[in-house]
Amino acid sequence: MQYVAGVWKEFLEFVGGRGGALHLLLFLAALAVCFFLGKQERKRLFWPSVLVLIFFFNPLFYKYVGMRFLGGVYWRLLWMLPISFVIAYALTRLVDRIQKNVLRVGAIILACFCIILAGEPIFSQTTYQEKQNEYELPQAAIEISDYVEGHLMDWKETIIVPNELLCSIRQYSSAACLLYGRNSGGFISDIGEDEAKVFAEMSKEEPDIELVTRIALEKNCRYIVFNTSFHQIPEDLTKYGYQKATVVEDVYAIYCRIE
């Protein structure tokens, strides 16, 4: 029952409320229509969708695959369902079979009404705001990533950054490879023991510099970035194998490994 409840919780997270439930009901109705439309529709739309649903709602699959590899994002399996396409396809085929134009228009209006009820406006106060910059990322994350990319010795460099920049740098640059990312908070899976130690120290105002730099050297991290408004560290880290390279926005000090 534990895994049945887990699957149901993931399903509710995917549905997301009354609008999502209505959209899903429309999809199931459209699937039923596809089943009776013909062999090709059953082969290409009905059975693949049924297969996805069988896997998703299988407690054993959730236990051995979902919890191990898809923790926290198991509901994304339902992204494989061609929900909007099947609804549109079934509606088009049904309307095409209606002989009278008045009934055709009525069917389309009814479908549009259902879509409106199942959706939400995109441009609203909760879903839309004027951009602050093109990337919607902190300027510090952009400048740090650009600096790393401009001084590459390989196709990427492994770096350690303050916690507030983990997701931003991950979004902006593939050249700045993080020693650990958002998984440090247990978002999807656990990180390694050494990575967890560094994350714990970077979360402190007075990190253990010797520990951080030692693991950084072992993991081939060429850059370490500290937030000098939060981290209380000595300015000179040469005895630990790193030297200050530059400072971004007068706050983020970038230290480079001494070659």
Short mmCIF file of C-alpha atoms in Angstrom, two decimals:
data_model
loop_
_atom_site.label_atom_id
_atom_site.label_comp_id
_atom_site.label_asym_id
_atom_site.label_seq_id
_atom_site.Cartn_x
_atom_site.Cartn_y
_atom_site.Cartn_z
CA MET A 1 0.00 0.00 0.00
CA GLN A 2 2.96 2.30 0.60
CA TYR A 3 3.93 2.21 -3.07
CA VAL A 4 0.32 2.50 -4.25
CA ALA A 5 0.00 5.66 -2.15
CA GLY A 6 3.30 6.90 -3.58
CA VAL A 7 2.13 6.43 -7.15
CA TRP A 8 -1.15 8.18 -6.40
CA LYS A 9 0.68 11.11 -4.83
CA GLU A 10 2.86 11.46 -7.94
CA PHE A 11 -0.26 11.32 -10.11
CA LEU A 12 -1.96 14.09 -8.11
CA GLU A 13 1.17 16.22 -8.43
CA PHE A 14 1.03 15.80 -12.20
CA VAL A 15 -2.69 16.58 -12.45
CA GLY A 16 -2.34 19.69 -10.33
CA GLY A 17 -5.99 20.40 -9.60
CA ARG A 18 -9.39 20.60 -11.24
CA GLY A 19 -8.13 22.08 -14.52
CA GLY A 20 -5.54 19.32 -14.94
CA ALA A 21 -8.09 16.65 -14.05
CA LEU A 22 -10.49 17.95 -16.70
CA HIS A 23 -7.70 17.98 -19.28
CA LEU A 24 -6.87 14.37 -18.39
CA LEU A 25 -10.52 13.32 -18.68
CA LEU A 26 -10.64 14.86 -22.15
CA PHE A 27 -7.54 12.86 -23.02
CA LEU A 28 -9.06 9.59 -21.80
CA ALA A 29 -12.22 10.30 -23.79
CA ALA A 30 -10.09 11.05 -26.85
CA LEU A 31 -8.20 7.79 -26.33
CA ALA A 32 -11.50 5.91 -26.33
CA VAL A 33 -12.39 7.61 -29.61
CA CYS A 34 -9.02 6.61 -31.08
CA PHE A 35 -9.65 2.99 -30.12
CA PHE A 36 -12.77 2.90 -32.30
CA LEU A 37 -11.39 5.00 -35.15
CA GLY A 38 -9.32 2.19 -36.61
CA LYS A 39 -6.25 -0.03 -36.47
CA GLN A 40 -3.71 2.73 -37.14
CA GLU A 41 -5.05 4.92 -34.34
CA ARG A 42 -4.99 2.02 -31.91
CA LYS A 43 -1.43 1.15 -32.91
CA ARG A 44 0.03 4.66 -32.88
CA LEU A 45 -1.97 6.45 -30.18
CA PHE A 46 -4.08 4.15 -28.01
CA TRP A 47 -1.76 1.28 -27.11
CA PRO A 48 1.42 3.37 -26.53
CA SER A 49 -0.55 5.60 -24.16
CA VAL A 50 -2.02 2.62 -22.37
CA LEU A 51 1.49 1.16 -22.00
CA VAL A 52 2.75 4.37 -20.37
CA LEU A 53 -0.19 4.36 -17.95
CA ILE A 54 0.39 0.70 -17.07
CA PHE A 55 4.03 1.37 -16.24
CA PHE A 56 3.23 4.54 -14.31
CA PHE A 57 0.52 3.02 -12.13
CA ASN A 58 2.50 -0.17 -11.49
CA PRO A 59 3.56 -0.14 -7.80
CA LEU A 60 6.44 -2.56 -8.50
CA PHE A 61 7.80 -0.34 -11.27
CA TYR A 62 7.51 2.63 -8.90
CA LYS A 63 9.32 0.71 -6.14
CA TYR A 64 12.27 -0.63 -8.12
CA VAL A 65 12.67 2.01 -10.83
CA GLY A 66 10.80 5.14 -9.80
CA MET A 67 12.13 5.46 -6.26
CA ARG A 68 15.67 4.52 -7.28
CA PHE A 69 16.16 6.57 -10.43
CA LEU A 70 13.26 9.04 -10.56
CA GLY A 71 12.84 10.19 -6.99
CA GLY A 72 10.86 13.43 -6.90
CA VAL A 73 10.24 13.49 -10.66
CA TYR A 74 8.44 10.19 -11.21
CA TRP A 75 5.35 12.08 -12.35
CA ARG A 76 7.30 13.28 -15.39
CA LEU A 77 6.78 9.85 -16.94
CA LEU A 78 3.32 11.11 -17.82
CA TRP A 79 4.97 13.66 -20.09
CA MET A 80 5.28 10.76 -22.54
CA LEU A 81 1.51 10.85 -22.99
CA PRO A 82 0.59 12.81 -26.15
CA ILE A 83 -2.33 14.41 -24.31
CA SER A 84 -2.94 17.58 -26.32
CA PHE A 85 -2.22 15.89 -29.64
CA VAL A 86 -4.65 13.02 -29.02
CA ILE A 87 -7.39 15.44 -27.94
CA ALA A 88 -6.88 17.58 -31.04
CA TYR A 89 -6.67 14.55 -33.34
CA ALA A 90 -9.80 12.87 -31.97
CA LEU A 91 -11.77 16.12 -32.14
CA THR A 92 -10.70 16.73 -35.74
CA ARG A 93 -11.69 13.23 -36.80
CA LEU A 94 -15.04 13.47 -35.04
CA VAL A 95 -15.86 16.89 -36.48
CA ASP A 96 -14.90 15.63 -39.94
CA ARG A 97 -17.60 12.94 -39.66
CA ILE A 98 -20.36 15.44 -38.83
CA GLN A 99 -22.38 16.21 -41.94
CA LYS A 100 -24.18 19.38 -40.86
CA ASN A 101 -22.10 22.54 -40.59
CA VAL A 102 -24.15 23.84 -37.66
CA LEU A 103 -23.31 20.75 -35.64
CA ARG A 104 -19.67 21.03 -36.64
CA VAL A 105 -19.47 24.59 -35.34
CA GLY A 106 -21.26 23.54 -32.16
CA ALA A 107 -18.78 20.72 -31.56
CA ILE A 108 -15.81 23.06 -32.05
CA ILE A 109 -17.31 25.66 -29.68
CA LEU A 110 -17.91 22.96 -27.07
CA ALA A 111 -14.33 21.74 -27.41
CA CYS A 112 -12.95 25.27 -27.08
CA PHE A 113 -15.09 25.80 -23.99
CA CYS A 114 -13.63 22.64 -22.40
CA ILE A 115 -10.10 23.75 -23.25
CA ILE A 116 -10.71 27.17 -21.68
CA LEU A 117 -12.02 25.57 -18.50
CA ALA A 118 -9.02 23.24 -18.31
CA GLY A 119 -6.41 25.95 -18.87
CA GLU A 120 -5.10 29.08 -17.20
CA PRO A 121 -4.19 32.44 -18.75
CA ILE A 122 -0.47 32.75 -19.44
CA PHE A 123 -0.20 36.50 -18.94
CA SER A 124 -1.31 36.96 -15.36
CA GLN A 125 0.22 38.52 -12.27
CA THR A 126 1.30 35.13 -10.99
CA THR A 127 2.78 33.72 -14.21
CA TYR A 128 4.24 36.75 -15.97
CA GLN A 129 6.53 39.58 -14.98
CA GLU A 130 8.77 41.92 -16.90
CA LYS A 131 12.28 40.52 -17.43
CA GLN A 132 15.16 41.91 -15.43
CA ASN A 133 17.76 40.62 -17.91
CA GLU A 134 17.81 38.40 -20.95
CA TYR A 135 18.70 35.25 -19.02
CA GLU A 136 16.72 35.99 -15.84
CA LEU A 137 19.85 35.00 -13.92
CA PRO A 138 22.01 36.83 -11.37
CA GLN A 139 24.65 38.95 -13.08
CA ALA A 140 27.26 37.39 -10.82
CA ALA A 141 26.49 33.91 -12.19
CA ILE A 142 26.91 35.22 -15.74
CA GLU A 143 30.21 36.97 -15.04
CA ILE A 144 31.67 34.01 -13.13
CA SER A 145 30.71 31.61 -15.91
CA ASP A 146 32.10 33.93 -18.59
CA TYR A 147 35.38 34.23 -16.70
CA VAL A 148 35.72 30.46 -16.39
CA GLU A 149 34.83 29.93 -20.04
CA GLY A 150 37.35 32.60 -21.08
CA HIS A 151 40.19 30.82 -19.24
CA LEU A 152 39.52 27.20 -20.12
CA MET A 153 42.37 24.68 -20.19
CA ASP A 154 39.99 21.95 -21.36
CA TRP A 155 36.46 21.90 -22.76
CA LYS A 156 35.14 22.51 -19.22
CA GLU A 157 36.34 23.30 -15.72
CA THR A 158 35.02 21.92 -12.44
CA ILE A 159 34.27 24.69 -9.96
CA ILE A 160 32.83 25.23 -6.49
CA VAL A 161 30.48 28.16 -5.96
CA PRO A 162 28.37 29.59 -3.11
CA ASN A 163 25.02 27.88 -2.63
CA GLU A 164 22.94 30.75 -4.02
CA LEU A 165 24.59 30.39 -7.44
CA LEU A 166 24.28 26.61 -7.90
CA CYS A 167 21.17 26.59 -10.08
CA SER A 168 21.98 29.81 -11.95
CA ILE A 169 25.40 28.70 -13.20
CA ARG A 170 24.00 25.29 -14.10
CA GLN A 171 21.43 27.00 -16.32
CA TYR A 172 23.83 29.44 -17.95
CA SER A 173 27.02 27.56 -18.79
CA SER A 174 28.13 24.05 -19.63
CA ALA A 175 31.78 25.08 -19.44
CA ALA A 176 31.50 25.75 -15.71
CA CYS A 177 30.93 22.22 -14.39
CA LEU A 178 29.89 22.23 -10.74
CA LEU A 179 31.42 19.84 -8.22
CA TYR A 180 27.86 19.50 -6.91
CA GLY A 181 24.64 21.16 -7.98
CA ARG A 182 21.06 21.34 -6.77
CA ASN A 183 21.26 17.67 -5.74
CA SER A 184 23.23 18.91 -2.74
CA GLY A 185 19.83 19.58 -1.20
CA GLY A 186 18.57 16.10 -2.00
CA PHE A 187 16.39 17.28 -4.90
CA ILE A 188 16.74 14.12 -6.99
CA SER A 189 19.47 11.94 -5.52
CA ASP A 190 22.24 12.08 -2.94
CA ILE A 191 25.71 13.45 -3.73
CA GLY A 192 29.04 11.84 -2.88
CA GLU A 193 30.55 11.93 0.59
CA ASP A 194 33.33 14.38 -0.33
CA GLU A 195 30.91 16.62 -2.20
CA ALA A 196 28.58 16.63 0.81
CA LYS A 197 31.47 17.69 3.06
CA VAL A 198 32.31 20.63 0.80
CA PHE A 199 28.66 21.65 0.56
CA ALA A 200 28.37 21.60 4.35
CA GLU A 201 31.43 23.84 4.68
CA MET A 202 30.28 26.24 1.96
CA SER A 203 27.05 26.62 3.94
CA LYS A 204 28.97 27.99 6.94
CA GLU A 205 30.13 31.53 7.54
CA GLU A 206 33.54 30.18 8.57
CA PRO A 207 34.23 27.21 6.26
CA ASP A 208 37.12 24.83 6.84
CA ILE A 209 39.36 26.15 4.07
CA GLU A 210 41.88 23.34 4.44
CA LEU A 211 39.16 20.71 3.95
CA VAL A 212 37.50 22.53 1.05
CA THR A 213 40.75 23.10 -0.85
CA ARG A 214 42.05 19.60 -0.19
CA ILE A 215 38.93 17.99 -1.65
CA ALA A 216 38.89 20.56 -4.46
CA LEU A 217 42.42 19.58 -5.46
CA GLU A 218 41.58 15.88 -5.27
CA LYS A 219 38.49 16.41 -7.45
CA ASN A 220 40.41 18.55 -9.97
CA CYS A 221 38.46 21.72 -9.22
CA ARG A 222 40.35 24.55 -10.87
CA TYR A 223 38.20 27.32 -9.40
CA ILE A 224 36.62 28.01 -6.01
CA VAL A 225 34.30 30.98 -5.57
CA PHE A 226 33.57 32.48 -2.15
CA ASN A 227 30.94 35.05 -1.20
CA THR A 228 33.07 37.49 0.81
CA SER A 229 29.98 39.13 2.31
CA PHE A 230 29.13 35.78 3.93
CA HIS A 231 32.24 33.61 4.03
CA GLN A 232 34.86 34.61 6.55
CA ILE A 233 38.09 33.42 4.91
CA PRO A 234 41.70 34.60 4.72
CA GLU A 235 42.38 36.59 1.57
CA ASP A 236 45.58 34.70 0.78
CA LEU A 237 44.99 31.01 0.06
CA THR A 238 48.30 30.27 -1.63
CA LYS A 239 49.38 27.86 1.09
CA TYR A 240 46.28 25.82 0.27
CA GLY A 241 47.11 25.68 -3.45
CA TYR A 242 44.85 28.49 -4.69
CA GLN A 243 45.38 32.14 -5.50
CA LYS A 244 42.91 34.96 -6.04
CA ALA A 245 42.19 35.48 -9.73
CA THR A 246 39.50 38.18 -9.75
CA VAL A 247 36.51 39.56 -7.86
CA VAL A 248 33.00 39.79 -9.32
CA GLU A 249 30.63 42.56 -8.21
CA ASP A 250 32.93 43.32 -5.26
CA VAL A 251 31.49 40.26 -3.51
CA TYR A 252 32.40 36.99 -5.23
CA ALA A 253 36.12 36.21 -5.03
CA ILE A 254 37.30 33.69 -7.62
CA TYR A 255 40.32 31.62 -6.57
CA CYS A 256 42.25 29.68 -9.18
CA ARG A 257 44.33 26.57 -8.57
CA ILE A 258 48.06 27.30 -8.66
CA GLU A 259 49.47 25.38 -11.62
#
